Every structure is written in structure tokens, then in C-alpha cells.
Short mmCIF file of C-alpha atoms in Angstrom, two decimals:
data_model
loop_
_atom_site.label_atom_id
_atom_site.label_comp_id
_atom_site.label_asym_id
_atom_site.label_seq_id
_atom_site.Cartn_x
_atom_site.Cartn_y
_atom_site.Cartn_z
CA ILE A 1 -0.02 0.13 -0.21
CA ASP A 2 1.78 3.25 -1.13
CA SER A 3 -1.14 5.89 -1.20
CA VAL A 4 -4.87 6.73 -0.13
CA TRP A 5 -7.42 8.08 -2.68
CA GLN A 6 -10.81 9.59 -2.57
CA SER A 7 -13.95 8.86 -4.21
CA CYS A 8 -14.89 11.91 -6.59
CA SER A 9 -18.02 10.50 -7.90
CA VAL A 10 -21.12 8.40 -7.17
CA GLY A 11 -21.19 4.82 -8.27
CA PHE A 12 -22.26 4.46 -11.90
CA ASN A 13 -22.71 2.52 -14.91
CA ASP A 14 -20.05 3.14 -17.83
CA PRO A 15 -21.23 1.28 -21.13
CA ILE A 16 -17.50 1.63 -22.40
CA PHE A 17 -15.90 0.38 -19.46
CA TYR A 18 -15.22 -3.31 -19.02
CA TYR A 19 -16.78 -3.57 -15.49
CA TYR A 20 -20.49 -2.91 -14.82
CA ARG A 21 -20.09 -0.54 -11.95
CA CYS A 22 -17.48 2.42 -11.63
CA THR A 23 -16.23 5.36 -9.66
CA TYR A 24 -13.53 7.97 -10.19
CA ILE A 25 -11.15 8.56 -7.64
CA SER A 26 -8.62 11.31 -7.06
CA LYS A 27 -6.94 13.33 -4.24
CA PRO A 28 -4.10 10.78 -3.93
CA VAL A 29 -2.16 11.10 -0.61
CA SER A 30 1.06 9.29 -0.42
CA MET A 31 2.32 7.43 2.63
CA ASN A 32 5.29 5.20 3.64
CA LYS A 33 5.08 1.97 1.88
CA ILE A 34 3.23 -1.07 3.65
CA GLY A 35 4.46 -4.49 2.28
CA LEU A 36 2.28 -7.71 2.06
CA THR A 37 4.51 -9.23 4.86
CA GLU A 38 4.02 -6.31 7.21
CA ILE A 39 0.17 -6.50 6.45
CA LYS A 40 -0.12 -10.22 7.06
CA ASN A 41 1.77 -10.02 10.48
CA ASP A 42 -0.16 -7.00 11.70
CA ALA A 43 -2.65 -7.81 14.59
CA ILE A 44 -5.51 -5.79 12.88
CA LEU A 45 -4.82 -5.98 9.10
CA GLY A 46 -3.84 -9.50 9.17
CA LYS A 47 -7.15 -10.81 10.00
CA MET A 48 -8.87 -9.52 6.91
CA PRO A 49 -10.36 -12.16 4.64
CA ILE A 50 -8.72 -10.43 1.63
CA VAL A 51 -4.99 -10.79 3.39
CA ARG A 52 -5.85 -14.46 4.45
CA LYS A 53 -6.44 -14.80 0.58
CA ASN A 54 -3.06 -13.64 -0.17
CA MET A 55 -4.78 -10.62 -1.70
CA GLN A 56 -6.21 -12.57 -4.27
CA GLY A 57 -9.43 -11.03 -6.03
CA LEU A 58 -8.59 -7.57 -5.16
CA ASN A 59 -11.35 -5.50 -6.88
CA GLY A 60 -13.21 -3.89 -4.13
CA VAL A 61 -12.75 -4.77 -0.69
CA GLU A 62 -14.94 -2.69 2.17
CA LEU A 63 -12.73 -1.85 5.13
CA LYS A 64 -13.90 -1.09 8.48
CA PRO A 65 -12.98 2.17 10.14
CA SER A 66 -10.35 0.41 12.41
CA GLU A 67 -8.64 -1.14 9.67
CA TYR A 68 -8.51 1.92 7.46
CA ALA A 69 -7.14 3.71 10.51
CA ARG A 70 -4.65 1.12 11.04
CA ILE A 71 -3.40 1.54 7.48
CA LEU A 72 -3.01 5.57 7.93
CA LYS A 73 -1.01 4.89 11.15
CA LEU A 74 1.40 2.14 9.63
CA GLY A 75 1.83 4.45 6.71
CA LYS A 76 2.28 7.66 8.73
CA CYS A 77 -0.37 9.04 6.35
CA LYS A 78 -2.05 12.45 6.59
CA ALA A 79 -5.60 11.35 4.79
CA PRO A 80 -8.78 12.36 6.54
CA VAL A 81 -9.67 9.75 9.42
CA ILE A 82 -13.19 8.09 9.14
CA LYS A 83 -15.44 8.35 12.33
CA TYR A 84 -18.33 6.21 12.49
CA SER A 85 -21.53 7.48 13.74
CA ALA A 86 -25.03 5.52 14.08
CA ASP A 87 -27.82 6.66 11.76
CA ILE A 88 -31.40 6.02 11.39
CA SER A 89 -30.86 2.81 9.70
CA ASP A 90 -28.76 1.20 12.68
CA LYS A 91 -31.84 1.87 15.14
CA THR A 92 -34.86 0.96 12.87
CA PHE A 93 -33.61 -2.00 10.95
CA CYS A 94 -32.20 -4.54 13.61
CA THR A 95 -33.64 -7.65 11.77
CA GLU A 96 -34.97 -8.84 8.49
CA LYS A 97 -38.35 -8.43 9.66
CA ASN A 98 -37.68 -4.90 10.20
CA VAL A 99 -36.73 -4.48 6.80
CA GLU A 100 -39.79 -6.52 5.66
CA ASP A 101 -42.16 -4.38 7.88
CA LYS A 102 -40.60 -0.77 7.81
CA LEU A 103 -39.20 -0.80 4.44
CA ILE A 104 -40.48 -3.22 2.04
CA LYS A 105 -44.06 -2.97 2.84
CA PRO A 106 -44.20 0.80 2.78
CA LEU A 107 -42.20 0.80 -0.42
CA LEU A 108 -45.00 -1.79 -2.18
CA ASN A 109 -47.51 0.72 -0.90
CA GLN A 110 -45.75 3.76 -2.66
CA LEU A 111 -45.47 1.55 -5.77
CA GLY A 112 -49.09 1.12 -5.85
CA TYR A 113 -49.40 -2.49 -4.47
CA SER A 114 -52.09 -3.17 -2.27
CA GLU A 115 -51.66 -6.30 0.27
CA SER A 116 -53.83 -8.32 -1.93
CA ASP A 117 -51.36 -8.09 -4.68
CA TYR A 118 -48.61 -9.72 -2.84
CA VAL A 119 -47.97 -13.03 -0.59
CA GLN A 120 -45.50 -12.90 2.05
CA GLN A 121 -43.53 -16.10 2.57
CA LEU A 122 -45.21 -18.04 -0.06
CA TYR A 123 -44.71 -21.76 0.72
CA ILE A 124 -44.10 -23.75 -2.37
CA GLU A 125 -43.63 -27.59 -2.22
CA ILE A 126 -41.28 -29.15 -4.74
CA GLY A 127 -40.22 -32.67 -5.66
CA ASN A 128 -41.95 -35.18 -3.43
CA HIS A 129 -43.23 -32.74 -1.08
CA ASN A 130 -40.37 -33.29 1.38
CA HIS A 131 -38.99 -29.75 0.51
CA ALA A 132 -40.17 -26.35 -0.17
CA LEU A 133 -39.00 -22.77 -1.07
CA ILE A 134 -40.42 -19.71 0.77
CA PRO A 135 -39.87 -16.47 -0.99
CA ASP A 136 -40.06 -13.43 1.22
CA PHE A 137 -42.44 -11.43 -1.07
CA VAL A 138 -44.27 -12.68 -4.26
CA LEU A 139 -45.89 -9.97 -6.48
CA LEU A 140 -49.03 -10.81 -8.35
CA PRO A 141 -49.04 -14.60 -7.62
CA GLN A 142 -51.29 -17.06 -9.43
CA LYS A 143 -51.93 -20.52 -8.94
CA SER A 144 -53.09 -23.00 -11.65
CA ARG A 145 -52.92 -26.81 -11.95
CA ASN A 146 -49.25 -26.48 -13.13
CA GLY A 147 -48.40 -24.83 -9.85
CA HIS A 148 -47.56 -21.41 -8.77
CA SER A 149 -46.42 -18.27 -10.91
CA ALA A 150 -45.91 -14.72 -10.27
CA PHE A 151 -44.81 -11.57 -11.74
CA ALA A 152 -41.98 -10.53 -9.49
CA VAL A 153 -40.08 -12.10 -6.29
CA ILE A 154 -38.52 -9.69 -3.62
CA GLU A 155 -35.84 -11.23 -1.24
CA ALA A 156 -35.40 -9.36 2.07
CA LYS A 157 -31.92 -9.22 3.45
CA LEU A 158 -31.11 -7.10 6.59
CA SER A 159 -27.72 -5.92 5.24
CA VAL A 160 -25.92 -6.24 2.05
CA THR A 161 -22.47 -4.58 1.81
CA THR A 162 -20.16 -6.90 -0.38
CA GLU A 163 -20.38 -8.05 -3.90
CA LYS A 164 -20.17 -11.76 -2.58
CA GLN A 165 -23.08 -11.30 -0.30
CA LEU A 166 -25.21 -9.51 -3.07
CA ASP A 167 -24.15 -12.60 -5.53
CA GLU A 168 -25.30 -14.93 -2.86
CA ALA A 169 -28.66 -13.38 -2.27
CA ARG A 170 -29.08 -13.12 -6.13
CA ARG A 171 -28.37 -16.73 -6.29
CA GLN A 172 -31.02 -17.77 -3.71
CA ALA A 173 -33.62 -15.56 -4.87
CA ARG A 174 -33.13 -16.56 -8.59
CA SER A 175 -34.09 -20.15 -7.62
CA TYR A 176 -37.29 -18.89 -6.51
CA ALA A 177 -37.77 -16.50 -9.42
CA LYS A 178 -37.24 -19.21 -12.06
CA LEU A 179 -39.51 -21.46 -10.31
CA LEU A 180 -42.26 -18.88 -10.31
CA SER A 181 -41.37 -17.71 -14.09
CA ALA A 182 -40.91 -14.37 -12.46
CA LYS A 183 -39.97 -11.39 -15.00
CA VAL A 184 -38.30 -9.40 -12.22
CA LEU A 185 -36.06 -10.12 -8.99
CA SER A 186 -35.45 -7.50 -6.74
CA ILE A 187 -33.21 -7.92 -3.59
CA ILE A 188 -34.13 -5.43 -0.86
CA SER A 189 -31.85 -4.51 2.63
CA LYS A 190 -31.44 -1.51 4.67
CA GLU A 191 -28.74 -0.29 2.31
CA LYS A 192 -30.07 -0.58 -1.12
CA ILE A 193 -32.61 -1.97 -3.62
CA TRP A 194 -31.19 -4.06 -6.64
CA VAL A 195 -33.52 -5.08 -9.65
CA PHE A 196 -32.58 -7.95 -12.05
CA SER A 197 -34.46 -9.26 -15.22
CA GLU A 198 -35.24 -12.54 -16.49
CA LYS A 199 -34.15 -11.29 -19.79
CA ASP A 200 -30.49 -12.40 -18.72
CA ASP A 201 -31.61 -15.11 -16.54
CA PHE A 202 -31.05 -12.52 -13.63
CA GLU A 203 -27.54 -12.20 -13.88
CA LYS A 204 -26.84 -8.33 -14.26
CA CYS A 205 -28.41 -5.98 -11.81
CA ILE A 206 -30.51 -3.63 -14.19
CA ALA A 207 -30.82 -0.86 -11.42
CA GLU A 208 -30.19 -0.01 -8.09
CA TYR A 209 -31.27 2.72 -5.52
CA ALA A 210 -30.41 3.91 -1.82
CA ALA A 211 -33.08 2.29 -0.02
CA LEU A 212 -33.62 4.95 2.77
CA LYS A 213 -32.94 7.84 0.21
CA LEU A 214 -35.34 7.20 -2.50
CA SER A 215 -36.65 10.22 -4.39
CA ASN A 216 -39.84 11.01 -6.45
CA ASP A 217 -37.69 10.17 -9.70
CA ASP A 218 -36.39 6.74 -8.09
CA ILE A 219 -40.03 5.90 -7.08
CA PHE A 220 -41.15 6.44 -10.63
CA LYS A 221 -38.40 4.51 -12.28
CA LEU A 222 -38.97 1.51 -9.61
CA ARG A 223 -42.52 1.64 -10.16
CA LYS A 224 -41.97 0.88 -14.06
CA GLU A 225 -39.72 -1.71 -13.23
CA LEU A 226 -41.74 -3.61 -10.44
CA THR A 227 -45.30 -3.15 -12.17
CA LEU A 228 -46.78 -4.51 -15.46
CA ASN A 229 -47.29 -0.92 -16.67
#
């Protein structure tokens, strides 16, 4: 590690760049170089999962404030120190049920869905009836001789802060969406709302929003993605 940079743009999708999500960085602050051996032997940095993996897959790793502060100290760097302060989400959303009751249900109401338009915890028997799938929210469900179907599936998570967590949630929810022949899949946590489409087998996120900072424009766009209109 030889410098600290600051993000100078919000995350965005660049159709020309190779990766799907991008951000511009600037304002580099140099520091005394910290080598891999020193990082591995450090009491704080050595416990980081990416360090235990020998820095493999280093394309975006979230640091705890304590880890970031340790890097600044070891490198004698004068970059700004990050201080954590609790916000409303920490107090309001402590469990997945909080996310379901205090975020997803009010959001569905804003999007024009009534309680009769969705089923929460839909029990779907599969195979020889010894197994079942239970999606958190199923929008516009229908039942026929061939089984259940729906327009959209929503998977609730308390917190999703890494790409790995998002991918695991997507894979879990995709099994529900495919079984129900859904057109849209959404993952909602206290941090963000992600939307996926059946057009590419729910592989790439087609839209994402800050869950607690939805503007009127965001609601309008999300309504188009999570409704038939």
C-alpha cells in the first residue's frame, strides 16, 4: 500500500468500461509503503479475509474504520480519518423482519401495490413434497394446475454490503424467480434496492437505489420496473 485516494463521483454504470459499476477516484495522498509481509503480520490487518486469501481477487474490498485507521497509522499518512456514527438505519433495522415491515411493505404501498397484490412467505412445495421454497415476497401471484407463478419476487436481507453477499442473495432468490416464472427479481436490504430481469436470467443488476433515500424520480423508475405498466 503506497497511497490513499478519495472517490470523487457516485457509483455509476459505464457502457464503455469493462466493469459494470465504476467510480472515479482522485486526490491521492502518499504514505510510507506498507508491504504484504507487514500487512500479514499486523494484529489488525492480518485478520482481514482478503489478506488471508493472499490479496487474491482484490477488485473492491470494504474496510472497517478500524482497518482504515490502522493503514493510516502504519503508513504515517495524513489522509482524513473516518469516524463512524450511528444513523437511523442502525436503530430502525435490526432484523430482516424490520426490513420487511418498515421498508418493503411501505415501499410496495408507494409503488401502488395493495396487500392483496402480494403474498409474504409463500410456501411452495417442490419434488416429492419433502422440500419447499419460501420466497419473502411474491408480487401478483397466480396458482394453476401447473403450480404457482408470479410477476416478481422480492428477497429481503437485513444488510448487503459486499458483492459476495449480493451474489449469494441473487442466487438464492433466482431459484425462487425461475420456479415461479417471474419476470423481475429484486433484493432489498437496509442499504439498497437491486433489480434484476429474467431477460438475462437474472445475472446483471439493471438498476439499484439507496433504500432510505428514494426520490420521487426513483419511485417512478422503480414503479415501472416492478409493475406491469
